């Protein structure tokens, strides 16, 4: 599985933007970039995903480098509720393949949000 | 908003006992999964299940583990003879199937079942 590298931890202040980086230099052409987060004592929660173009949804934005070797998850205004472990995961797009849904989680980035 | 529900939230068992963890996936999803997270460690894939059979399983998912969809709503994980190292949070997840109209590639996870083996 292609590997991702994320900082162990980051800190932010409430109401400020947060940029969470992820390096994935061995990404293959058909890998989707997925982000999940895990709030304390909860299951992982989908945040956003993309392939080549930048993506926005109600939770966050995903900026993908032109060479796709890195990406950045952007939380536009951090809240205390955004304190979580954020995981950047590469997911092969082999639709119908047996590996569908097999996510390989790394250690992620622990985001601390200060009031 | 539809959600994946898991029971029990916490189970304590003695080593060697059988344990069944239950999950109710989101109703129109066709793919089901179990993941686990040992305290302080990564979330690990155990097994995926589609069309009433296992699609893929990890090395962790040995003969002590089994999964079943006994009826149209439940999805269960059974551990036949628990070991101390099975102590972990077990997460059930579900998703649409690839290419299914609403598929976004998103997995929906439950809150987890904490298993403590003494």
Short mmCIF file of C-alpha atoms in Angstrom, two decimals:
data_model
loop_
_atom_site.label_atom_id
_atom_site.label_comp_id
_atom_site.label_asym_id
_atom_site.label_seq_id
_atom_site.Cartn_x
_atom_site.Cartn_y
_atom_site.Cartn_z
CA UNK A 1 0.00 0.00 0.00
CA UNK A 2 1.25 3.49 -0.79
CA UNK A 3 2.41 5.25 2.34
CA UNK A 4 1.48 8.65 3.72
CA UNK A 5 3.50 10.85 6.06
CA UNK A 6 1.89 13.32 8.43
CA UNK A 7 3.21 15.42 11.32
CA UNK A 8 2.59 13.78 14.68
CA UNK A 9 0.81 16.80 16.10
CA UNK A 10 -0.33 20.34 15.35
CA UNK A 11 -1.91 23.11 17.36
CA UNK A 12 -4.33 25.82 16.46
CA UNK A 13 -6.38 28.52 18.08
CA UNK A 14 -10.13 28.53 17.89
CA UNK A 15 -11.59 30.45 14.93
CA UNK A 16 -8.30 30.31 13.02
CA UNK A 17 -7.64 28.30 9.86
CA UNK A 18 -5.73 25.04 10.12
CA UNK A 19 -3.66 23.48 7.35
CA UNK A 20 -2.90 19.80 7.91
CA UNK A 21 -0.25 18.50 5.49
CA UNK A 22 0.19 15.00 4.10
CA UNK A 23 2.98 13.66 1.93
CA UNK A 24 2.32 10.71 -0.36
CA UNK A 25 5.21 10.66 -2.78
CA UNK A 26 4.56 7.06 -3.90
CA UNK A 27 0.92 7.66 -4.82
CA UNK A 28 -0.23 5.83 -7.92
CA UNK A 29 -2.30 7.39 -10.65
CA UNK A 30 -5.53 5.76 -9.53
CA UNK A 31 -5.25 6.34 -5.76
CA UNK A 32 -7.83 8.57 -4.18
CA UNK A 33 -6.72 10.74 -1.24
CA UNK A 34 -9.09 10.30 1.68
CA UNK A 35 -9.13 12.13 4.99
CA UNK A 36 -10.79 10.80 8.09
CA UNK A 37 -10.73 12.07 11.63
CA UNK A 38 -11.24 10.40 14.98
CA UNK A 39 -12.62 12.42 17.85
CA UNK A 40 -11.78 11.19 21.35
CA UNK A 41 -13.53 7.91 22.20
CA UNK A 42 -15.31 7.76 18.84
CA UNK A 43 -15.00 5.86 15.59
CA UNK A 44 -13.30 7.36 12.55
CA UNK A 45 -15.36 9.90 10.64
CA UNK A 46 -15.05 10.67 6.95
CA UNK A 47 -13.97 14.23 6.21
CA UNK A 48 -13.27 14.57 2.50
CA UNK A 49 -11.62 12.91 -0.46
CA UNK A 50 -10.26 13.83 -3.87
CA UNK A 51 -8.32 12.56 -6.84
CA UNK A 52 -6.69 15.47 -8.67
CA UNK A 53 -8.73 18.64 -8.25
CA UNK A 54 -9.20 20.62 -5.07
CA UNK A 55 -12.39 19.72 -3.24
CA UNK A 56 -14.66 21.56 -0.83
CA UNK A 57 -17.43 20.30 1.39
CA UNK A 58 -19.22 21.52 4.49
CA UNK A 59 -16.49 20.22 6.78
CA UNK A 60 -13.26 21.15 5.04
CA UNK A 61 -11.31 21.79 1.86
CA UNK A 62 -8.73 19.53 0.29
CA UNK A 63 -5.89 21.04 -1.70
CA UNK A 64 -4.01 18.54 -3.85
CA UNK A 65 -0.59 19.36 -5.31
CA UNK A 66 -0.31 19.30 -9.06
CA UNK A 67 2.02 16.29 -8.96
CA UNK A 68 -0.30 14.64 -6.37
CA UNK A 69 2.65 13.85 -4.13
CA UNK A 70 1.19 15.90 -1.30
CA UNK A 71 -2.10 17.28 -0.12
CA UNK A 72 -3.38 19.63 2.56
CA UNK A 73 -6.58 19.41 4.54
CA UNK A 74 -7.86 22.87 5.37
CA UNK A 75 -10.22 23.60 8.23
CA UNK A 76 -11.29 27.16 7.58
CA UNK A 77 -12.21 28.09 11.14
CA UNK A 78 -11.17 25.62 13.78
CA UNK A 79 -13.54 24.95 16.63
CA UNK A 80 -12.95 23.05 19.84
CA UNK A 81 -14.96 20.21 18.33
CA UNK A 82 -12.33 19.85 15.60
CA UNK A 83 -9.77 18.56 18.12
CA UNK A 84 -9.13 15.04 16.86
CA UNK A 85 -6.65 12.75 15.15
CA UNK A 86 -6.66 13.40 11.40
CA UNK A 87 -5.73 10.59 9.04
CA UNK A 88 -4.64 10.95 5.43
CA UNK A 89 -5.27 7.67 3.61
CA UNK A 90 -4.66 6.56 0.04
CA UNK A 91 -7.41 4.40 -1.35
CA UNK A 92 -7.05 2.50 -4.61
CA UNK A 93 -9.91 3.13 -6.99
CA UNK A 94 -10.36 -0.50 -8.01
CA UNK A 95 -14.10 -0.26 -8.09
CA UNK A 96 -15.51 -3.70 -7.51
CA UNK A 97 -12.19 -5.07 -6.34
CA UNK A 98 -11.85 -7.05 -3.16
CA UNK A 99 -9.88 -4.28 -1.47
CA UNK A 100 -12.79 -1.87 -1.64
CA UNK A 101 -13.19 -0.37 1.79
CA UNK A 102 -9.87 -1.59 3.15
CA UNK A 103 -8.41 1.56 4.63
CA UNK A 104 -4.85 1.58 5.94
CA UNK A 105 -4.68 4.02 8.83
CA UNK A 106 -1.38 5.51 9.93
CA UNK A 107 -0.72 7.32 13.19
CA UNK A 108 -2.31 10.52 11.89
CA UNK A 109 -1.91 14.07 13.15
CA UNK A 110 -3.21 14.95 16.59
CA UNK A 111 -4.83 18.37 16.29
CA UNK A 112 -5.15 20.40 19.47
CA UNK A 113 -7.40 23.46 19.34
CA UNK A 114 -6.90 26.14 21.99
CA UNK A 115 -9.78 28.35 23.11
CA UNK B 1 -28.83 11.25 9.67
CA UNK B 2 -28.44 7.47 9.30
CA UNK B 3 -25.77 5.90 11.45
CA UNK B 4 -24.06 2.62 12.20
CA UNK B 5 -24.93 1.32 15.64
CA UNK B 6 -22.93 -1.16 17.69
CA UNK B 7 -23.66 -3.21 20.76
CA UNK B 8 -22.48 -3.70 23.40
CA UNK B 9 -20.57 -0.48 24.01
CA UNK B 10 -18.31 -2.34 26.45
CA UNK B 11 -17.90 -6.03 27.14
CA UNK B 12 -15.68 -7.65 29.73
CA UNK B 13 -14.95 -11.33 29.28
CA UNK B 14 -12.66 -14.02 30.57
CA UNK B 15 -9.87 -15.39 28.41
CA UNK B 16 -11.08 -18.36 26.38
CA UNK B 17 -14.70 -17.25 26.28
CA UNK B 18 -16.63 -16.61 23.08
CA UNK B 19 -17.71 -13.07 22.32
CA UNK B 20 -20.15 -11.74 19.74
CA UNK B 21 -20.10 -8.08 18.81
CA UNK B 22 -23.13 -6.77 16.97
CA UNK B 23 -23.57 -4.04 14.43
CA UNK B 24 -26.51 -2.58 12.56
CA UNK B 25 -25.14 -1.02 9.36
CA UNK B 26 -26.85 1.75 7.44
CA UNK B 27 -29.84 0.18 5.76
CA UNK B 28 -29.08 0.67 2.07
CA UNK B 29 -25.38 -0.10 2.32
CA UNK B 30 -24.03 -3.27 0.78
CA UNK B 31 -20.43 -3.42 2.10
CA UNK B 32 -19.68 -4.13 5.74
CA UNK B 33 -16.43 -4.04 7.65
CA UNK B 34 -14.81 -4.64 10.99
CA UNK B 35 -11.80 -2.68 12.17
CA UNK B 36 -10.10 -2.74 15.55
CA UNK B 37 -7.93 -0.36 17.55
CA UNK B 38 -5.78 -1.56 20.40
CA UNK B 39 -5.38 1.18 23.00
CA UNK B 40 -2.86 3.75 21.83
CA UNK B 41 -2.33 2.08 18.46
CA UNK B 42 -3.52 2.47 14.89
CA UNK B 43 -6.92 1.58 13.56
CA UNK B 44 -6.48 -1.78 11.79
CA UNK B 45 -8.59 -3.41 9.09
CA UNK B 46 -9.92 -6.84 9.98
CA UNK B 47 -12.40 -7.91 7.33
CA UNK B 48 -14.76 -6.74 4.61
CA UNK B 49 -18.02 -8.49 3.74
CA UNK B 50 -20.12 -8.22 0.62
CA UNK B 51 -22.88 -10.29 -0.92
CA UNK B 52 -22.91 -12.61 2.10
CA UNK B 53 -19.28 -13.53 1.92
CA UNK B 54 -15.91 -12.25 3.03
CA UNK B 55 -14.33 -10.01 0.37
CA UNK B 56 -11.00 -9.55 2.05
CA UNK B 57 -9.46 -10.23 5.43
CA UNK B 58 -6.26 -9.21 7.13
CA UNK B 59 -3.65 -11.40 8.78
CA UNK B 60 -5.22 -10.54 12.12
CA UNK B 61 -8.49 -12.19 11.09
CA UNK B 62 -7.49 -15.77 11.83
CA UNK B 63 -9.63 -18.83 12.48
CA UNK B 64 -10.69 -17.47 15.85
CA UNK B 65 -12.70 -14.76 14.10
CA UNK B 66 -15.84 -15.09 12.03
CA UNK B 67 -18.42 -12.70 10.63
CA UNK B 68 -22.03 -13.24 9.78
CA UNK B 69 -25.06 -11.37 8.55
CA UNK B 70 -27.72 -13.48 10.23
CA UNK B 71 -30.64 -11.40 9.01
CA UNK B 72 -31.30 -8.35 6.88
CA UNK B 73 -30.09 -5.84 9.44
CA UNK B 74 -27.39 -7.22 11.74
CA UNK B 75 -23.71 -7.84 11.06
CA UNK B 76 -21.78 -9.70 13.72
CA UNK B 77 -18.17 -10.38 14.64
CA UNK B 78 -17.53 -13.52 16.67
CA UNK B 79 -14.33 -14.28 18.50
CA UNK B 80 -14.39 -17.96 19.40
CA UNK B 81 -11.87 -18.14 22.20
CA UNK B 82 -10.71 -14.73 23.34
CA UNK B 83 -7.11 -13.98 24.19
CA UNK B 84 -5.71 -11.14 26.25
CA UNK B 85 -4.40 -9.50 23.07
CA UNK B 86 -7.93 -9.30 21.65
CA UNK B 87 -8.62 -6.46 24.08
CA UNK B 88 -9.37 -3.50 21.84
CA UNK B 89 -12.04 -1.20 20.44
CA UNK B 90 -13.84 -2.90 17.59
CA UNK B 91 -15.40 -0.65 14.98
CA UNK B 92 -18.03 -1.72 12.51
CA UNK B 93 -18.39 0.26 9.29
CA UNK B 94 -20.55 0.15 6.20
CA UNK B 95 -20.57 1.73 2.76
CA UNK B 96 -22.27 1.71 -0.57
CA UNK B 97 -20.79 -0.63 -3.13
CA UNK B 98 -18.50 0.72 -5.84
CA UNK B 99 -20.43 2.44 -8.56
CA UNK B 100 -23.65 2.32 -6.55
CA UNK B 101 -25.53 5.52 -7.30
CA UNK B 102 -24.78 7.28 -4.02
CA UNK B 103 -21.27 5.94 -3.55
CA UNK B 104 -18.76 8.56 -2.48
CA UNK B 105 -16.18 6.09 -1.31
CA UNK B 106 -17.04 7.01 2.26
CA UNK B 107 -17.05 4.48 5.06
CA UNK B 108 -19.47 5.15 7.90
CA UNK B 109 -18.11 3.95 11.23
CA UNK B 110 -19.96 3.11 14.41
CA UNK B 111 -18.97 4.34 17.85
CA UNK B 112 -17.23 1.08 18.63
CA UNK B 113 -17.45 -1.79 21.10
CA UNK B 114 -14.76 -1.93 23.73
CA UNK B 115 -13.69 -5.49 24.48
CA UNK B 116 -11.72 -6.18 27.63
CA UNK B 117 -10.34 -9.70 28.05
CA UNK B 118 -9.21 -10.62 31.55
#
